[in-house]
mmCIF file of C-alpha atoms in Angstrom:
data_model
loop_
_atom_site.group_PDB
_atom_site.id
_atom_site.type_symbol
_atom_site.label_atom_id
_atom_site.label_comp_id
_atom_site.label_asym_id
_atom_site.label_seq_id
_atom_site.Cartn_x
_atom_site.Cartn_y
_atom_site.Cartn_z
ATOM 1 C CA UNK A 847 3.630 16.117 -3.255
ATOM 2 C CA UNK A 848 2.657 16.115 -6.713
ATOM 3 C CA UNK A 849 2.956 13.644 -9.377
ATOM 4 C CA UNK A 850 3.112 13.850 -13.335
ATOM 5 C CA UNK A 851 1.651 10.835 -14.965
ATOM 6 C CA UNK A 852 5.043 10.814 -17.386
ATOM 7 C CA UNK A 853 6.726 10.019 -14.165
ATOM 8 C CA UNK A 854 5.418 7.390 -12.591
ATOM 9 C CA UNK A 855 4.833 4.123 -14.697
ATOM 10 C CA UNK A 856 2.525 2.194 -13.043
ATOM 11 C CA UNK A 857 2.553 -1.972 -12.489
ATOM 12 C CA UNK A 858 0.117 -3.371 -14.371
ATOM 13 C CA UNK A 859 2.692 -3.055 -17.912
ATOM 14 C CA UNK A 860 5.375 -5.049 -16.182
ATOM 15 C CA UNK A 861 2.374 -7.147 -14.416
ATOM 16 C CA UNK A 862 1.210 -7.969 -17.684
ATOM 17 C CA UNK A 863 4.329 -8.606 -18.771
ATOM 18 C CA UNK A 864 4.268 -12.717 -20.018
ATOM 19 C CA UNK A 865 4.197 -13.255 -23.658
ATOM 20 C CA UNK A 866 2.712 -16.694 -24.800
ATOM 21 C CA UNK A 867 3.479 -19.225 -27.402
ATOM 22 C CA UNK A 868 0.662 -21.765 -28.773
ATOM 23 C CA UNK A 869 1.342 -25.236 -28.331
ATOM 24 C CA UNK A 870 2.993 -27.522 -26.124
ATOM 25 C CA UNK A 871 3.895 -26.904 -22.295
ATOM 26 C CA UNK A 872 7.482 -27.040 -23.380
ATOM 27 C CA UNK A 873 7.180 -23.687 -25.797
ATOM 28 C CA UNK A 874 5.069 -22.312 -23.128
ATOM 29 C CA UNK A 875 7.549 -23.254 -20.305
ATOM 30 C CA UNK A 876 10.048 -21.445 -22.369
ATOM 31 C CA UNK A 877 8.038 -18.488 -23.313
ATOM 32 C CA UNK A 878 8.244 -17.767 -19.398
ATOM 33 C CA UNK A 879 11.570 -17.969 -19.613
ATOM 34 C CA UNK A 880 12.340 -15.386 -22.360
ATOM 35 C CA UNK A 881 9.747 -13.575 -23.378
ATOM 36 C CA UNK A 882 7.562 -10.626 -21.738
ATOM 37 C CA UNK A 883 6.033 -8.103 -22.938
ATOM 38 C CA UNK A 884 2.268 -6.133 -22.327
ATOM 39 C CA UNK A 885 0.825 -2.925 -21.202
ATOM 40 C CA UNK A 886 1.149 -0.636 -18.373
ATOM 41 C CA UNK A 887 -1.046 1.445 -16.304
ATOM 42 C CA UNK A 888 0.220 5.187 -15.219
ATOM 43 C CA UNK A 889 -1.001 6.150 -11.684
ATOM 44 C CA UNK A 890 -3.892 8.455 -11.718
ATOM 45 C CA UNK A 891 -3.015 12.516 -11.433
ATOM 46 C CA UNK A 892 -5.148 13.753 -8.658
ATOM 47 C CA UNK A 893 -4.304 17.420 -7.691
ATOM 48 C CA UNK A 894 -2.477 17.813 -4.119
ATOM 49 C CA UNK A 895 -2.224 14.137 -4.076
ATOM 50 C CA UNK A 896 -4.936 12.156 -5.082
ATOM 51 C CA UNK A 897 -7.509 14.092 -2.659
ATOM 52 C CA UNK A 898 -9.744 17.153 -3.705
ATOM 53 C CA UNK A 899 -12.773 16.453 -4.931
ATOM 54 C CA UNK A 900 -12.295 18.197 -8.941
ATOM 55 C CA UNK A 901 -9.327 15.784 -9.606
ATOM 56 C CA UNK A 902 -9.729 13.857 -12.360
ATOM 57 C CA UNK A 903 -8.244 10.051 -13.315
ATOM 58 C CA UNK A 904 -6.148 10.212 -15.923
ATOM 59 C CA UNK A 905 -5.553 6.365 -16.946
ATOM 60 C CA UNK A 906 -3.380 5.732 -19.734
ATOM 61 C CA UNK A 907 -1.683 2.503 -21.128
ATOM 62 C CA UNK A 908 2.511 2.185 -22.010
ATOM 63 C CA UNK A 909 3.919 -0.434 -24.092
ATOM 64 C CA UNK A 910 6.476 -2.237 -21.831
ATOM 65 C CA UNK A 911 8.710 -4.923 -23.558
ATOM 66 C CA UNK A 912 11.821 -6.956 -22.078
ATOM 67 C CA UNK A 913 14.742 -8.366 -23.668
ATOM 68 C CA UNK A 914 15.033 -12.042 -23.461
ATOM 69 C CA UNK A 915 18.571 -11.476 -23.392
ATOM 70 C CA UNK A 916 18.459 -9.909 -19.936
ATOM 71 C CA UNK A 917 16.531 -12.753 -18.321
ATOM 72 C CA UNK A 918 18.064 -16.168 -19.311
ATOM 73 C CA UNK A 919 19.828 -16.581 -16.207
ATOM 74 C CA UNK A 920 19.425 -14.961 -12.494
ATOM 75 C CA UNK A 921 22.361 -13.493 -12.316
ATOM 76 C CA UNK A 922 22.241 -12.490 -16.463
ATOM 77 C CA UNK A 923 21.582 -8.763 -17.763
ATOM 78 C CA UNK A 924 22.607 -5.538 -18.728
ATOM 79 C CA UNK A 925 24.257 -4.511 -16.510
ATOM 80 C CA UNK A 926 27.260 -6.614 -15.354
ATOM 81 C CA UNK A 927 24.944 -9.298 -14.043
ATOM 82 C CA UNK A 928 22.114 -7.627 -12.355
ATOM 83 C CA UNK A 929 19.193 -9.242 -13.195
ATOM 84 C CA UNK A 930 17.396 -5.535 -14.841
ATOM 85 C CA UNK A 931 13.541 -7.055 -15.056
ATOM 86 C CA UNK A 932 13.897 -8.548 -11.704
ATOM 87 C CA UNK A 933 14.894 -4.784 -10.284
ATOM 88 C CA UNK A 934 11.653 -3.560 -12.003
ATOM 89 C CA UNK A 935 9.416 -6.422 -10.926
ATOM 90 C CA UNK A 936 10.689 -5.077 -7.355
ATOM 91 C CA UNK A 937 9.991 -1.848 -7.974
ATOM 92 C CA UNK A 938 6.407 -1.776 -9.725
ATOM 93 C CA UNK A 939 5.698 -4.182 -6.850
ATOM 94 C CA UNK A 940 6.183 -1.786 -4.368
ATOM 95 C CA UNK A 941 5.013 1.186 -6.139
ATOM 96 C CA UNK A 942 1.596 -0.763 -6.663
ATOM 97 C CA UNK A 943 0.979 -2.065 -3.200
ATOM 98 C CA UNK A 944 2.283 1.699 -1.852
ATOM 99 C CA UNK A 945 -0.353 3.440 -4.522
ATOM 100 C CA UNK A 946 -2.829 0.908 -3.648
ATOM 101 C CA UNK A 947 -3.119 1.157 -0.080
ATOM 102 C CA UNK A 948 -3.134 5.276 -0.561
ATOM 103 C CA UNK A 949 -5.636 5.096 -3.502
ATOM 104 C CA UNK A 950 -8.040 2.268 -1.238
ATOM 105 C CA UNK A 951 -8.043 4.207 1.967
ATOM 106 C CA UNK A 952 -9.083 7.959 0.086
ATOM 107 C CA UNK A 953 -12.103 5.666 -1.539
ATOM 108 C CA UNK A 954 -13.104 4.226 1.378
ATOM 109 C CA UNK A 955 -12.616 7.134 3.544
ATOM 110 C CA UNK A 956 -14.467 8.872 1.167
ATOM 111 C CA UNK A 957 -17.252 6.344 1.167
ATOM 112 C CA UNK A 958 -17.914 6.063 4.772
ATOM 113 C CA UNK A 959 -15.294 4.208 6.262
ATOM 114 C CA UNK A 960 -15.789 1.457 7.893
ATOM 115 C CA UNK A 961 -20.088 2.720 8.405
ATOM 116 C CA UNK A 962 -20.045 2.871 4.449
ATOM 117 C CA UNK A 963 -19.160 0.846 2.005
ATOM 118 C CA UNK A 964 -16.128 -1.543 2.397
ATOM 119 C CA UNK A 965 -17.797 -4.602 0.863
ATOM 120 C CA UNK A 966 -19.223 -2.706 -2.101
ATOM 121 C CA UNK A 967 -15.539 -1.014 -2.722
ATOM 122 C CA UNK A 968 -13.530 -4.396 -2.022
ATOM 123 C CA UNK A 969 -15.870 -6.121 -4.947
ATOM 124 C CA UNK A 970 -15.787 -3.672 -7.291
ATOM 125 C CA UNK A 971 -11.669 -3.760 -6.928
ATOM 126 C CA UNK A 972 -11.668 -7.178 -8.183
ATOM 127 C CA UNK A 973 -14.037 -6.550 -10.818
ATOM 128 C CA UNK A 974 -11.994 -4.112 -12.071
ATOM 129 C CA UNK A 975 -8.942 -6.705 -12.093
ATOM 130 C CA UNK A 976 -11.545 -8.961 -13.532
ATOM 131 C CA UNK A 977 -12.222 -6.672 -16.557
ATOM 132 C CA UNK A 978 -8.649 -5.493 -17.155
ATOM 133 C CA UNK A 979 -7.302 -9.462 -16.869
ATOM 134 C CA UNK A 980 -10.546 -10.657 -19.786
ATOM 135 C CA UNK A 981 -9.215 -7.532 -21.305
ATOM 136 C CA UNK A 982 -5.433 -9.213 -22.029
ATOM 137 C CA UNK A 983 -7.344 -12.244 -23.140
ATOM 138 C CA UNK A 984 -8.944 -10.849 -26.114
ATOM 139 C CA UNK A 985 -6.298 -7.731 -26.754
ATOM 140 C CA UNK A 986 -4.304 -9.076 -29.881
ATOM 141 C CA UNK A 987 -1.267 -10.695 -28.969
ATOM 142 C CA UNK A 988 -1.303 -9.326 -25.407
ATOM 143 C CA UNK A 989 -1.924 -12.420 -23.543
ATOM 144 C CA UNK A 990 -3.034 -16.579 -24.738
ATOM 145 C CA UNK A 991 -6.349 -17.514 -23.094
ATOM 146 C CA UNK A 992 -6.042 -20.065 -20.650
ATOM 147 C CA UNK A 993 -7.465 -23.685 -22.005
ATOM 148 C CA UNK A 994 -8.765 -24.776 -18.590
ATOM 149 C CA UNK A 995 -11.795 -27.375 -18.240
ATOM 150 C CA UNK A 996 -14.883 -26.861 -15.866
ATOM 151 C CA UNK A 997 -13.589 -29.515 -13.638
ATOM 152 C CA UNK A 998 -10.369 -26.981 -13.160
ATOM 153 C CA UNK A 999 -12.864 -24.348 -12.370
ATOM 154 C CA UNK A 1000 -14.313 -26.204 -9.946
ATOM 155 C CA UNK A 1001 -10.912 -26.991 -8.053
ATOM 156 C CA UNK A 1002 -10.280 -23.332 -8.424
ATOM 157 C CA UNK A 1003 -13.098 -21.917 -6.378
ATOM 158 C CA UNK A 1004 -11.714 -22.922 -2.955
ATOM 159 C CA UNK A 1005 -8.508 -21.011 -3.757
ATOM 160 C CA UNK A 1006 -11.155 -18.198 -5.380
ATOM 161 C CA UNK A 1007 -12.894 -18.153 -1.807
ATOM 162 C CA UNK A 1008 -10.432 -17.764 0.453
ATOM 163 C CA UNK A 1009 -8.475 -14.964 -2.090
ATOM 164 C CA UNK A 1010 -12.033 -13.495 -1.716
ATOM 165 C CA UNK A 1011 -12.432 -14.107 2.086
ATOM 166 C CA UNK A 1012 -9.077 -12.663 2.574
ATOM 167 C CA UNK A 1013 -9.684 -9.063 0.497
ATOM 168 C CA UNK A 1014 -12.473 -8.096 1.637
ATOM 169 C CA UNK A 1015 -11.784 -8.734 5.308
ATOM 170 C CA UNK A 1016 -8.621 -6.615 4.490
ATOM 171 C CA UNK A 1017 -10.526 -3.532 3.262
ATOM 172 C CA UNK A 1018 -12.803 -3.519 5.939
ATOM 173 C CA UNK A 1019 -9.888 -3.802 8.245
ATOM 174 C CA UNK A 1020 -8.321 -0.975 6.224
ATOM 175 C CA UNK A 1021 -11.605 1.010 6.305
ATOM 176 C CA UNK A 1022 -12.238 0.862 10.072
ATOM 177 C CA UNK A 1023 -8.839 2.195 11.459
ATOM 178 C CA UNK A 1024 -5.258 3.073 10.548
ATOM 179 C CA UNK A 1025 -3.243 2.232 7.193
ATOM 180 C CA UNK A 1026 -0.338 1.265 9.201
ATOM 181 C CA UNK A 1027 -2.006 -0.425 12.278
ATOM 182 C CA UNK A 1028 -3.549 -2.886 10.034
ATOM 183 C CA UNK A 1029 -0.742 -3.701 7.986
ATOM 184 C CA UNK A 1030 1.073 -4.546 10.802
ATOM 185 C CA UNK A 1031 -1.628 -6.818 11.910
ATOM 186 C CA UNK A 1032 -1.482 -8.403 8.842
ATOM 187 C CA UNK A 1033 2.176 -9.195 9.171
ATOM 188 C CA UNK A 1034 0.945 -11.392 11.653
ATOM 189 C CA UNK A 1035 0.066 -14.084 8.638
ATOM 190 C CA UNK A 1036 3.175 -16.127 9.670
ATOM 191 C CA UNK A 1037 1.425 -17.310 12.786
ATOM 192 C CA UNK A 1038 -1.850 -18.409 11.460
ATOM 193 C CA UNK A 1039 -0.388 -20.258 8.751
ATOM 194 C CA UNK A 1040 1.620 -22.291 11.063
ATOM 195 C CA UNK A 1041 -1.457 -23.236 12.982
ATOM 196 C CA UNK A 1042 -3.043 -24.538 10.103
ATOM 197 C CA UNK A 1043 0.047 -26.418 8.879
ATOM 198 C CA UNK A 1044 0.431 -28.065 12.093
ATOM 199 C CA UNK A 1045 -3.060 -28.904 12.931
ATOM 200 C CA UNK A 1046 -5.871 -28.273 9.885
ATOM 201 C CA UNK A 1047 -3.423 -29.292 7.141
ATOM 202 C CA UNK A 1048 -1.204 -32.027 9.140
ATOM 203 C CA UNK A 1049 2.477 -30.178 7.844
ATOM 204 C CA UNK A 1050 4.243 -30.257 10.648
ATOM 205 C CA UNK A 1051 6.279 -26.517 11.680
ATOM 206 C CA UNK A 1052 9.354 -26.617 12.942
ATOM 207 C CA UNK A 1053 10.057 -25.501 16.580
ATOM 208 C CA UNK A 1054 12.314 -22.721 15.802
ATOM 209 C CA UNK A 1055 9.537 -21.544 13.594
ATOM 210 C CA UNK A 1056 7.097 -21.817 16.583
ATOM 211 C CA UNK A 1057 9.498 -20.179 18.490
ATOM 212 C CA UNK A 1058 9.632 -17.161 16.235
ATOM 213 C CA UNK A 1059 5.614 -16.539 17.013
ATOM 214 C CA UNK A 1060 5.785 -15.059 20.213
ATOM 215 C CA UNK A 1061 8.192 -12.183 18.554
ATOM 216 C CA UNK A 1062 5.322 -11.503 15.808
ATOM 217 C CA UNK A 1063 2.339 -11.559 18.381
ATOM 218 C CA UNK A 1064 4.463 -9.416 21.030
ATOM 219 C CA UNK A 1065 5.100 -6.651 18.141
ATOM 220 C CA UNK A 1066 1.829 -6.454 17.021
ATOM 221 C CA UNK A 1067 0.195 -6.269 20.712
ATOM 222 C CA UNK A 1068 3.353 -3.301 21.358
ATOM 223 C CA UNK A 1069 2.198 -1.727 18.384
ATOM 224 C CA UNK A 1070 -1.407 -1.762 19.267
ATOM 225 C CA UNK A 1071 -0.738 -0.003 22.864
ATOM 226 C CA UNK A 1072 0.007 3.033 20.927
ATOM 227 C CA UNK A 1073 -2.703 3.038 18.316
ATOM 228 C CA UNK A 1074 -4.159 6.414 17.850
ATOM 229 C CA UNK A 1075 -6.909 4.846 15.670
ATOM 230 C CA UNK A 1076 -7.541 1.792 16.990
ATOM 231 C CA UNK A 1077 -10.785 0.362 16.506
ATOM 232 C CA UNK A 1078 -11.382 -3.901 17.673
ATOM 233 C CA UNK A 1079 -13.100 -4.352 14.266
ATOM 234 C CA UNK A 1080 -9.769 -3.005 12.664
ATOM 235 C CA UNK A 1081 -7.942 -6.100 14.307
ATOM 236 C CA UNK A 1082 -10.606 -8.920 14.217
ATOM 237 C CA UNK A 1083 -10.684 -8.305 10.342
ATOM 238 C CA UNK A 1084 -7.543 -8.403 9.716
ATOM 239 C CA UNK A 1085 -6.583 -11.283 11.880
ATOM 240 C CA UNK A 1086 -10.111 -12.704 9.558
ATOM 241 C CA UNK A 1087 -7.888 -11.946 6.465
ATOM 242 C CA UNK A 1088 -4.390 -13.590 7.934
ATOM 243 C CA UNK A 1089 -6.794 -16.852 8.410
ATOM 244 C CA UNK A 1090 -7.982 -16.931 4.659
ATOM 245 C CA UNK A 1091 -4.800 -15.650 3.414
ATOM 246 C CA UNK A 1092 -3.274 -18.963 5.142
ATOM 247 C CA UNK A 1093 -5.835 -20.793 4.103
ATOM 248 C CA UNK A 1094 -5.864 -19.812 0.201
ATOM 249 C CA UNK A 1095 -1.995 -20.673 0.836
ATOM 250 C CA UNK A 1096 -2.310 -23.884 1.526
ATOM 251 C CA UNK A 1097 -5.370 -24.619 -0.803
ATOM 252 C CA UNK A 1098 -2.992 -23.149 -3.558
ATOM 253 C CA UNK A 1099 -0.361 -25.604 -2.585
ATOM 254 C CA UNK A 1100 -3.003 -28.320 -3.191
ATOM 255 C CA UNK A 1101 -4.242 -26.991 -6.703
ATOM 256 C CA UNK A 1102 -1.409 -26.980 -8.330
ATOM 257 C CA UNK A 1103 -0.941 -30.473 -7.946
ATOM 258 C CA UNK A 1104 -3.608 -30.806 -10.079
ATOM 259 C CA UNK A 1105 -2.196 -32.968 -13.221
ATOM 260 C CA UNK A 1106 -2.060 -30.733 -16.357
ATOM 261 C CA UNK A 1107 -2.952 -27.437 -14.782
ATOM 262 C CA UNK A 1108 -0.457 -24.942 -15.084
ATOM 263 C CA UNK A 1109 -0.369 -26.081 -18.631
ATOM 264 C CA UNK A 1110 -3.980 -25.631 -19.644
ATOM 265 C CA UNK A 1111 -3.406 -22.036 -17.722
ATOM 266 C CA UNK A 1112 -0.261 -21.012 -18.862
ATOM 267 C CA UNK A 1113 1.009 -18.696 -17.492
ATOM 268 C CA UNK A 1114 0.616 -17.599 -13.176
ATOM 269 C CA UNK A 1115 -0.958 -13.951 -15.140
ATOM 270 C CA UNK A 1116 -3.584 -16.332 -16.162
ATOM 271 C CA UNK A 1117 -4.210 -18.110 -13.039
ATOM 272 C CA UNK A 1118 -4.225 -14.769 -10.904
ATOM 273 C CA UNK A 1119 -7.138 -13.252 -13.754
ATOM 274 C CA UNK A 1120 -9.268 -16.629 -13.172
ATOM 275 C CA UNK A 1121 -8.896 -16.193 -8.971
ATOM 276 C CA UNK A 1122 -9.962 -12.762 -9.569
ATOM 277 C CA UNK A 1123 -12.949 -13.077 -11.325
ATOM 278 C CA UNK A 1124 -14.180 -16.073 -9.171
ATOM 279 C CA UNK A 1125 -13.270 -14.664 -6.559
ATOM 280 C CA UNK A 1126 -15.464 -11.190 -7.609
ATOM 281 C CA UNK A 1127 -18.450 -13.543 -8.436
ATOM 282 C CA UNK A 1128 -18.235 -15.029 -4.792
ATOM 283 C CA UNK A 1129 -18.326 -12.010 -3.322
ATOM 284 C CA UNK A 1130 -21.347 -10.308 -4.876
ATOM 285 C CA UNK A 1131 -23.647 -12.416 -2.645
ATOM 286 C CA UNK A 1132 -22.099 -11.365 0.269
ATOM 287 C CA UNK A 1133 -22.279 -7.403 -0.801
ATOM 288 C CA UNK A 1134 -25.785 -7.977 -1.600
ATOM 289 C CA UNK A 1135 -26.602 -9.300 2.220
ATOM 290 C CA UNK A 1136 -24.244 -6.700 3.407
ATOM 291 C CA UNK A 1137 -24.866 -3.987 1.525
ATOM 292 C CA UNK A 1138 -27.672 -4.690 -0.641
ATOM 293 C CA UNK A 1139 -29.970 -2.137 0.952
ATOM 294 C CA UNK A 1140 -27.506 1.108 0.313
ATOM 295 C CA UNK A 1141 -26.248 0.258 -3.149
ATOM 296 C CA UNK A 1142 -28.671 2.786 -4.776
ATOM 297 C CA UNK A 1143 -26.858 5.660 -2.335
ATOM 298 C CA UNK A 1144 -23.544 4.191 -3.420
ATOM 299 C CA UNK A 1145 -24.300 4.661 -7.010
ATOM 300 C CA UNK A 1146 -25.568 7.966 -5.926
ATOM 301 C CA UNK A 1147 -21.798 8.895 -4.664
ATOM 302 C CA UNK A 1148 -19.855 6.965 -7.310
ATOM 303 C CA UNK A 1149 -21.717 9.382 -9.963
ATOM 304 C CA UNK A 1150 -21.141 12.983 -7.817
ATOM 305 C CA UNK A 1151 -17.964 12.217 -5.908
ATOM 306 C CA UNK A 1152 -14.676 11.417 -7.983
ATOM 307 C CA UNK A 1153 -12.408 11.331 -4.961
ATOM 308 C CA UNK A 1154 -14.732 7.926 -4.482
ATOM 309 C CA UNK A 1155 -14.900 6.591 -8.550
ATOM 310 C CA UNK A 1156 -11.523 7.492 -9.540
ATOM 311 C CA UNK A 1157 -9.304 6.029 -5.968
ATOM 312 C CA UNK A 1158 -12.093 3.078 -6.770
ATOM 313 C CA UNK A 1159 -10.782 2.392 -10.170
ATOM 314 C CA UNK A 1160 -7.465 3.029 -9.071
ATOM 315 C CA UNK A 1161 -6.924 0.914 -6.491
ATOM 316 C CA UNK A 1162 -8.829 -2.284 -8.234
ATOM 317 C CA UNK A 1163 -5.575 -1.489 -11.068
ATOM 318 C CA UNK A 1164 -3.293 -1.608 -8.522
ATOM 319 C CA UNK A 1165 -4.591 -4.519 -6.443
ATOM 320 C CA UNK A 1166 -4.441 -6.180 -9.590
ATOM 321 C CA UNK A 1167 -0.925 -5.363 -11.376
ATOM 322 C CA UNK A 1168 1.096 -5.461 -7.621
ATOM 323 C CA UNK A 1169 -0.381 -9.126 -7.372
ATOM 324 C CA UNK A 1170 0.760 -10.067 -10.244
ATOM 325 C CA UNK A 1171 4.181 -8.649 -9.553
ATOM 326 C CA UNK A 1172 4.542 -10.127 -6.613
ATOM 327 C CA UNK A 1173 4.412 -13.305 -7.860
ATOM 328 C CA UNK A 1174 5.892 -13.102 -10.711
ATOM 329 C CA UNK A 1175 9.133 -11.734 -8.365
ATOM 330 C CA UNK A 1176 8.808 -14.385 -6.041
ATOM 331 C CA UNK A 1177 9.014 -17.245 -8.357
ATOM 332 C CA UNK A 1178 12.354 -15.800 -9.591
ATOM 333 C CA UNK A 1179 14.001 -15.651 -6.625
ATOM 334 C CA UNK A 1180 14.964 -18.225 -3.490
ATOM 335 C CA UNK A 1181 13.798 -17.918 0.074
ATOM 336 C CA UNK A 1182 15.866 -15.587 1.739
ATOM 337 C CA UNK A 1183 15.369 -12.779 -1.068
ATOM 338 C CA UNK A 1184 11.727 -13.351 -0.736
ATOM 339 C CA UNK A 1185 12.065 -12.705 2.745
ATOM 340 C CA UNK A 1186 13.632 -9.874 2.614
ATOM 341 C CA UNK A 1187 11.687 -8.663 -0.309
ATOM 342 C CA UNK A 1188 8.206 -9.485 1.756
ATOM 343 C CA UNK A 1189 10.018 -7.292 5.101
ATOM 344 C CA UNK A 1190 11.142 -4.237 2.949
ATOM 345 C CA UNK A 1191 8.098 -4.060 1.703
ATOM 346 C CA UNK A 1192 5.878 -4.413 4.367
ATOM 347 C CA UNK A 1193 8.199 -1.618 5.837
ATOM 348 C CA UNK A 1194 8.344 0.856 2.984
ATOM 349 C CA UNK A 1195 3.663 0.488 2.920
ATOM 350 C CA UNK A 1196 3.486 1.278 6.298
ATOM 351 C CA UNK A 1197 5.870 4.037 6.786
ATOM 352 C CA UNK A 1198 5.649 5.983 3.670
ATOM 353 C CA UNK A 1199 1.554 5.621 3.903
ATOM 354 C CA UNK A 1200 1.687 6.675 7.296
ATOM 355 C CA UNK A 1201 2.980 10.003 6.264
ATOM 356 C CA UNK A 1202 1.033 10.586 3.685
ATOM 357 C CA UNK A 1203 -2.030 9.948 5.045
ATOM 358 C CA UNK A 1204 -1.033 11.886 8.421
ATOM 359 C CA UNK A 1205 -1.425 8.485 10.572
ATOM 360 C CA UNK A 1206 0.346 8.132 13.761
ATOM 361 C CA UNK A 1207 4.158 7.675 13.909
ATOM 362 C CA UNK A 1208 4.409 6.996 18.001
ATOM 363 C CA UNK A 1209 7.816 5.813 18.746
ATOM 364 C CA UNK A 1210 5.926 2.651 20.539
ATOM 365 C CA UNK A 1211 3.948 1.658 17.933
ATOM 366 C CA UNK A 1212 7.285 2.125 15.429
ATOM 367 C CA UNK A 1213 9.506 0.181 18.149
ATOM 368 C CA UNK A 1214 6.079 -2.391 17.829
ATOM 369 C CA UNK A 1215 5.962 -2.389 14.007
ATOM 370 C CA UNK A 1216 9.622 -3.254 13.528
ATOM 371 C CA UNK A 1217 9.221 -5.880 16.473
ATOM 372 C CA UNK A 1218 6.340 -7.832 14.441
ATOM 373 C CA UNK A 1219 8.116 -7.631 11.208
ATOM 374 C CA UNK A 1220 11.308 -8.608 11.986
ATOM 375 C CA UNK A 1221 10.120 -11.357 13.818
ATOM 376 C CA UNK A 1222 7.876 -12.540 10.741
ATOM 377 C CA UNK A 1223 11.722 -12.038 8.220
ATOM 378 C CA UNK A 1224 13.066 -14.416 11.388
ATOM 379 C CA UNK A 1225 10.186 -17.161 10.961
ATOM 380 C CA UNK A 1226 10.729 -17.003 6.927
ATOM 381 C CA UNK A 1227 14.271 -17.976 7.064
ATOM 382 C CA UNK A 1228 15.108 -19.482 10.411
ATOM 383 C CA UNK A 1229 15.392 -22.973 8.934
ATOM 384 C CA UNK A 1230 17.522 -22.432 6.185
ATOM 385 C CA UNK A 1231 19.935 -20.502 8.698
ATOM 386 C CA UNK A 1232 20.098 -23.543 10.886
ATOM 387 C CA UNK A 1233 19.972 -26.359 8.380
ATOM 388 C CA UNK A 1234 23.115 -24.006 7.341
ATOM 389 C CA UNK A 1235 24.552 -24.393 10.663
ATOM 390 C CA UNK A 1236 23.988 -27.858 10.979
ATOM 391 C CA UNK A 1237 26.301 -28.078 7.386
ATOM 392 C CA UNK A 1238 28.702 -26.405 8.657
#
């Protein structure tokens, strides 16, 4: 399957689509509601769908702008009440996540899989995103710089540490096993979040949510039974990624309670850029401890193997772009829409990537996948459903 550079307009344009006013926090908030502009990246074009050694990466930036009139209201837009910018957010979020998983797997596979350089690749993906975030601050009229203090940075360290841990563990899981399997296990994150909320952060989880967890866990177990590319290390790493992600969610809620922090950061994009920069810096010592003795070998591979270099850079850009877009998209939608969006995204990635990479789509595995993801969806909306039933 071949993709033309002119056909795929990548996520980064929409991800960078916040423009900022200088001045008061009200001006900043107003700019979130009414103005969006930035730059876009087109997907690297690889001969024979990313995989040939003689292929080269073509990265180009395309200006992207959304009319403020189209986003003044959630239902507002140029097309009969459809929020067109929001639709594009969803589109580029899904595209970014899909291509991140493909380019990430190709880079990992070319570098030797789990026995190669998963920690190095995960850290460099964050480095690519950090460079892009800094570029947006330096480029004229692209994105207003944050005005955070050193105290703010220190308070952000727990979130950045969990972010780096979740990303590194996730990349290792995807290097050790099939992408589809890793995504199925990662779908069980609500189970980890529930345990942490209940027993670590003293935030009780409803009985209805607890009742959904066996469905999620059962689906993951069923999917694992028929996984041809099963590896215990992939399962453990994906579970660790879930644990870090659950911690990150709770720590981020605490962070956002800091007085004035939102105004000093200025935007969701700035928060993610700072978190990415800190996450990269935190990752470096672990890379040196785990793979430092063979970094020379990696440098040689990076210089001589375009499959590694091109897919690593592309995956870093896709990762940064789709994460920003996911946050922006979810902030513009309600809880049920978020649940549907996350569920649909997971299904698209699991099935789409499995087809492209030739991974197992055994019926039992797909049944387990469906049960697990269905359980996640039910977990996400069960409290709202019961609340509506009580009101009725």
